PDB file of C-alpha atoms in Angstrom:
ATOM      1  CA  UNK A   1       2.684 -87.064  20.426  1.00 41.00           C
ATOM      2  CA  UNK A   2       0.945 -84.156  22.660  1.00 54.00           C
ATOM      3  CA  UNK A   3      -2.557 -84.804  23.785  1.00 65.00           C
ATOM      4  CA  UNK A   4      -5.420 -83.255  21.881  1.00 74.00           C
ATOM      5  CA  UNK A   5      -8.345 -81.460  22.384  1.00 85.00           C
ATOM      6  CA  UNK A   6     -12.040 -82.966  22.516  1.00 91.00           C
ATOM      7  CA  UNK A   7     -15.002 -80.837  22.859  1.00 93.00           C
ATOM      8  CA  UNK A   8     -18.722 -81.568  22.465  1.00 95.00           C
ATOM      9  CA  UNK A   9     -20.515 -78.651  22.740  1.00 95.00           C
ATOM     10  CA  UNK A  10     -24.390 -77.245  22.531  1.00 95.00           C
ATOM     11  CA  UNK A  11     -26.848 -74.791  23.997  1.00 94.00           C
ATOM     12  CA  UNK A  12     -27.588 -77.649  26.902  1.00 94.00           C
ATOM     13  CA  UNK A  13     -24.854 -79.098  27.787  1.00 95.00           C
ATOM     14  CA  UNK A  14     -20.766 -79.597  27.256  1.00 95.00           C
ATOM     15  CA  UNK A  15     -18.082 -81.900  27.795  1.00 96.00           C
ATOM     16  CA  UNK A  16     -14.180 -80.643  26.881  1.00 95.00           C
ATOM     17  CA  UNK A  17     -10.979 -83.004  27.276  1.00 94.00           C
ATOM     18  CA  UNK A  18      -8.370 -80.553  27.133  1.00 91.00           C
ATOM     19  CA  UNK A  19      -4.235 -81.155  27.761  1.00 90.00           C
ATOM     20  CA  UNK A  20      -3.499 -78.873  30.973  1.00 88.00           C
ATOM     21  CA  UNK A  21      -0.336 -79.041  33.468  1.00 85.00           C
ATOM     22  CA  UNK A  22      -0.775 -79.270  37.043  1.00 83.00           C
ATOM     23  CA  UNK A  23       2.429 -79.520  38.965  1.00 83.00           C
ATOM     24  CA  UNK A  24       5.096 -79.899  36.482  1.00 85.00           C
ATOM     25  CA  UNK A  25       2.978 -82.595  34.610  1.00 86.00           C
ATOM     26  CA  UNK A  26       0.403 -83.333  31.570  1.00 87.00           C
ATOM     27  CA  UNK A  27      -2.550 -83.816  32.324  1.00 91.00           C
ATOM     28  CA  UNK A  28      -5.799 -83.497  30.553  1.00 92.00           C
ATOM     29  CA  UNK A  29      -8.198 -81.349  32.232  1.00 93.00           C
ATOM     30  CA  UNK A  30     -12.211 -82.348  31.448  1.00 94.00           C
ATOM     31  CA  UNK A  31     -14.637 -79.878  31.629  1.00 94.00           C
ATOM     32  CA  UNK A  32     -18.615 -80.714  31.764  1.00 95.00           C
ATOM     33  CA  UNK A  33     -21.627 -78.950  32.097  1.00 94.00           C
ATOM     34  CA  UNK A  34     -25.444 -78.814  31.980  1.00 93.00           C
ATOM     35  CA  UNK A  35     -27.983 -75.714  30.765  1.00 93.00           C
ATOM     36  CA  UNK A  36     -30.577 -75.672  34.192  1.00 90.00           C
ATOM     37  CA  UNK A  37     -32.211 -73.301  32.467  1.00 88.00           C
ATOM     38  CA  UNK A  38     -32.555 -75.073  29.310  1.00 90.00           C
ATOM     39  CA  UNK A  39     -33.068 -78.769  30.423  1.00 88.00           C
ATOM     40  CA  UNK A  40     -36.267 -77.123  32.739  1.00 86.00           C
ATOM     41  CA  UNK A  41     -38.651 -78.248  30.734  1.00 85.00           C
ATOM     42  CA  UNK A  42     -37.774 -81.906  30.551  1.00 83.00           C
ATOM     43  CA  UNK A  43     -36.781 -81.632  34.779  1.00 79.00           C
ATOM     44  CA  UNK A  44     -39.666 -78.959  35.818  1.00 72.00           C
ATOM     45  CA  UNK A  45     -41.478 -80.351  38.842  1.00 58.00           C
ATOM     46  CA  UNK A  46     -40.286 -83.580  39.143  1.00 53.00           C
ATOM     47  CA  UNK A  47     -37.574 -82.705  41.865  1.00 50.00           C
ATOM     48  CA  UNK A  48     -36.407 -79.331  44.173  1.00 51.00           C
ATOM     49  CA  UNK A  49     -33.557 -77.435  42.597  1.00 48.00           C
ATOM     50  CA  UNK A  50     -30.780 -79.163  45.321  1.00 48.00           C
ATOM     51  CA  UNK A  51     -31.747 -82.305  44.087  1.00 57.00           C
ATOM     52  CA  UNK A  52     -32.434 -81.224  40.189  1.00 82.00           C
ATOM     53  CA  UNK A  53     -32.010 -84.217  37.882  1.00 87.00           C
ATOM     54  CA  UNK A  54     -29.847 -82.220  35.688  1.00 89.00           C
ATOM     55  CA  UNK A  55     -27.349 -80.829  38.199  1.00 90.00           C
ATOM     56  CA  UNK A  56     -27.519 -84.832  39.887  1.00 90.00           C
ATOM     57  CA  UNK A  57     -27.250 -86.326  36.313  1.00 91.00           C
ATOM     58  CA  UNK A  58     -24.058 -84.332  35.659  1.00 94.00           C
ATOM     59  CA  UNK A  59     -22.701 -85.442  39.118  1.00 93.00           C
ATOM     60  CA  UNK A  60     -22.755 -89.106  38.515  1.00 94.00           C
ATOM     61  CA  UNK A  61     -21.676 -89.220  35.374  1.00 95.00           C
ATOM     62  CA  UNK A  62     -18.281 -87.243  36.942  1.00 94.00           C
ATOM     63  CA  UNK A  63     -18.259 -90.184  39.309  1.00 95.00           C
ATOM     64  CA  UNK A  64     -18.090 -92.062  36.019  1.00 95.00           C
ATOM     65  CA  UNK A  65     -15.206 -90.461  34.734  1.00 96.00           C
ATOM     66  CA  UNK A  66     -13.338 -90.888  37.451  1.00 96.00           C
ATOM     67  CA  UNK A  67     -14.000 -94.545  38.156  1.00 96.00           C
ATOM     68  CA  UNK A  68     -13.255 -95.310  34.043  1.00 94.00           C
ATOM     69  CA  UNK A  69     -10.196 -93.330  34.675  1.00 95.00           C
ATOM     70  CA  UNK A  70      -9.077 -95.336  37.185  1.00 96.00           C
ATOM     71  CA  UNK A  71      -9.688 -98.537  35.171  1.00 95.00           C
ATOM     72  CA  UNK A  72      -7.475 -97.237  33.016  1.00 93.00           C
ATOM     73  CA  UNK A  73      -4.925 -96.467  35.172  1.00 94.00           C
ATOM     74  CA  UNK A  74      -4.739 -92.866  35.323  1.00 94.00           C
ATOM     75  CA  UNK A  75      -5.659 -91.035  38.133  1.00 94.00           C
ATOM     76  CA  UNK A  76      -8.146 -88.547  38.264  1.00 95.00           C
ATOM     77  CA  UNK A  77      -7.707 -85.150  40.614  1.00 92.00           C
ATOM     78  CA  UNK A  78     -10.377 -82.795  41.938  1.00 89.00           C
ATOM     79  CA  UNK A  79      -8.849 -78.887  40.832  1.00 88.00           C
ATOM     80  CA  UNK A  80     -10.719 -75.839  41.253  1.00 86.00           C
ATOM     81  CA  UNK A  81      -9.897 -72.999  38.842  1.00 81.00           C
ATOM     82  CA  UNK A  82     -11.065 -71.446  35.735  1.00 81.00           C
ATOM     83  CA  UNK A  83      -9.832 -73.330  32.926  1.00 79.00           C
ATOM     84  CA  UNK A  84     -13.065 -74.164  31.557  1.00 81.00           C
ATOM     85  CA  UNK A  85     -15.032 -70.521  32.100  1.00 80.00           C
ATOM     86  CA  UNK A  86     -14.899 -70.128  28.617  1.00 84.00           C
ATOM     87  CA  UNK A  87     -16.719 -72.927  27.291  1.00 87.00           C
ATOM     88  CA  UNK A  88     -20.505 -72.235  28.374  1.00 82.00           C
ATOM     89  CA  UNK A  89     -22.086 -70.963  24.961  1.00 78.00           C
ATOM     90  CA  UNK A  90     -25.159 -69.145  26.429  1.00 78.00           C
ATOM     91  CA  UNK A  91     -25.539 -66.687  29.559  1.00 82.00           C
ATOM     92  CA  UNK A  92     -27.854 -69.118  31.159  1.00 84.00           C
ATOM     93  CA  UNK A  93     -28.152 -70.798  34.340  1.00 86.00           C
ATOM     94  CA  UNK A  94     -24.897 -74.060  33.850  1.00 89.00           C
ATOM     95  CA  UNK A  95     -23.731 -76.005  36.598  1.00 90.00           C
ATOM     96  CA  UNK A  96     -20.378 -77.386  35.275  1.00 91.00           C
ATOM     97  CA  UNK A  97     -17.995 -79.124  37.454  1.00 91.00           C
ATOM     98  CA  UNK A  98     -13.778 -79.843  36.485  1.00 92.00           C
ATOM     99  CA  UNK A  99     -11.532 -82.563  36.943  1.00 93.00           C
ATOM    100  CA  UNK A 100      -7.868 -83.286  36.087  1.00 93.00           C
ATOM    101  CA  UNK A 101      -6.430 -86.547  34.953  1.00 94.00           C
ATOM    102  CA  UNK A 102      -3.237 -87.347  35.231  1.00 93.00           C
ATOM    103  CA  UNK A 103      -1.657 -90.684  33.268  1.00 92.00           C
ATOM    104  CA  UNK A 104      -4.869 -90.859  30.794  1.00 89.00           C
ATOM    105  CA  UNK A 105      -4.201 -93.061  27.906  1.00 87.00           C
ATOM    106  CA  UNK A 106      -4.133 -91.104  24.279  1.00 81.00           C
ATOM    107  CA  UNK A 107      -7.575 -92.492  23.190  1.00 84.00           C
ATOM    108  CA  UNK A 108      -9.159 -91.644  26.929  1.00 88.00           C
ATOM    109  CA  UNK A 109     -10.505 -88.073  25.690  1.00 87.00           C
ATOM    110  CA  UNK A 110     -12.626 -89.958  23.349  1.00 85.00           C
ATOM    111  CA  UNK A 111     -13.765 -92.520  24.751  1.00 88.00           C
ATOM    112  CA  UNK A 112     -15.023 -90.506  27.691  1.00 90.00           C
ATOM    113  CA  UNK A 113     -17.070 -87.856  25.550  1.00 90.00           C
ATOM    114  CA  UNK A 114     -19.153 -90.500  24.028  1.00 87.00           C
ATOM    115  CA  UNK A 115     -20.358 -92.272  26.991  1.00 91.00           C
ATOM    116  CA  UNK A 116     -20.699 -89.069  29.146  1.00 94.00           C
ATOM    117  CA  UNK A 117     -22.931 -87.464  26.834  1.00 93.00           C
ATOM    118  CA  UNK A 118     -25.628 -90.597  26.398  1.00 90.00           C
ATOM    119  CA  UNK A 119     -24.833 -91.029  29.797  1.00 92.00           C
ATOM    120  CA  UNK A 120     -25.841 -88.158  31.068  1.00 93.00           C
ATOM    121  CA  UNK A 121     -29.301 -87.562  29.036  1.00 90.00           C
ATOM    122  CA  UNK A 122     -30.383 -91.007  29.899  1.00 88.00           C
ATOM    123  CA  UNK A 123     -29.886 -90.197  33.860  1.00 89.00           C
ATOM    124  CA  UNK A 124     -31.780 -87.063  33.444  1.00 87.00           C
ATOM    125  CA  UNK A 125     -34.533 -88.683  31.418  1.00 83.00           C
ATOM    126  CA  UNK A 126     -34.542 -91.713  33.935  1.00 84.00           C
ATOM    127  CA  UNK A 127     -34.531 -89.477  37.015  1.00 82.00           C
ATOM    128  CA  UNK A 128     -37.010 -87.145  35.717  1.00 76.00           C
ATOM    129  CA  UNK A 129     -39.577 -90.074  34.830  1.00 76.00           C
ATOM    130  CA  UNK A 130     -39.634 -89.145  31.255  1.00 74.00           C
ATOM    131  CA  UNK A 131     -39.370 -91.821  28.024  1.00 75.00           C
ATOM    132  CA  UNK A 132     -35.817 -91.485  25.572  1.00 73.00           C
ATOM    133  CA  UNK A 133     -35.536 -93.293  22.692  1.00 77.00           C
ATOM    134  CA  UNK A 134     -31.837 -91.901  21.818  1.00 75.00           C
ATOM    135  CA  UNK A 135     -30.407 -91.895  18.516  1.00 71.00           C
ATOM    136  CA  UNK A 136     -28.723 -95.206  17.576  1.00 76.00           C
ATOM    137  CA  UNK A 137     -25.462 -93.817  16.007  1.00 82.00           C
ATOM    138  CA  UNK A 138     -23.301 -91.057  18.278  1.00 85.00           C
ATOM    139  CA  UNK A 139     -25.209 -87.348  17.324  1.00 90.00           C
ATOM    140  CA  UNK A 140     -23.344 -84.348  16.396  1.00 93.00           C
ATOM    141  CA  UNK A 141     -23.574 -81.670  18.868  1.00 95.00           C
ATOM    142  CA  UNK A 142     -26.333 -79.449  16.934  1.00 95.00           C
ATOM    143  CA  UNK A 143     -28.393 -82.921  15.972  1.00 93.00           C
ATOM    144  CA  UNK A 144     -28.580 -83.490  19.800  1.00 92.00           C
ATOM    145  CA  UNK A 145     -29.161 -80.349  20.135  1.00 94.00           C
ATOM    146  CA  UNK A 146     -32.427 -80.068  17.890  1.00 93.00           C
ATOM    147  CA  UNK A 147     -33.176 -83.237  19.498  1.00 90.00           C
ATOM    148  CA  UNK A 148     -33.025 -81.900  22.994  1.00 91.00           C
ATOM    149  CA  UNK A 149     -35.340 -78.538  22.042  1.00 92.00           C
ATOM    150  CA  UNK A 150     -38.223 -81.100  20.591  1.00 90.00           C
ATOM    151  CA  UNK A 151     -38.157 -83.351  23.600  1.00 86.00           C
ATOM    152  CA  UNK A 152     -38.601 -79.828  25.478  1.00 86.00           C
ATOM    153  CA  UNK A 153     -41.446 -78.761  23.251  1.00 88.00           C
ATOM    154  CA  UNK A 154     -43.163 -81.586  24.523  1.00 84.00           C
ATOM    155  CA  UNK A 155     -42.672 -81.194  27.619  1.00 82.00           C
ATOM    156  CA  UNK A 156     -44.013 -77.751  27.444  1.00 78.00           C
ATOM    157  CA  UNK A 157     -47.126 -79.446  25.358  1.00 75.00           C
ATOM    158  CA  UNK A 158     -45.912 -77.420  21.890  1.00 68.00           C
ATOM    159  CA  UNK A 159     -45.187 -81.096  19.972  1.00 56.00           C
TER     160      UNK A 159
END
């Protein structure tokens, strides 16, 4: 059975896992990105651009994905390319990362999408010294976008 694509995309972030080929082998292509512009109200004044909690949060989540892949017997491989170039939903400033995962179990795509969304938000809010009350259930991309827009409004004094 071929690997299935999984996507979680809104104007703040994306996590996409797609089937791909690398050196003649089937792999999962893991694409991730954060919209630095949209997260600015939450992260502003907390760090310099080089240590942005948004960029650093995504980097840490991606390290966790590598660790999770290894724990499942899969092999994460750093790659460069444009496999994820078509994903960013806005023309804002995005920070993105790309990874190939060899020998991933079939359930891996669903597992990492749900893990990554909550983990990224926890890392960003913690590093930004902002309280965060995430929904109990895994939110749809649209619901999460509305939630994050409200959080940004609060940070700007509009909510």
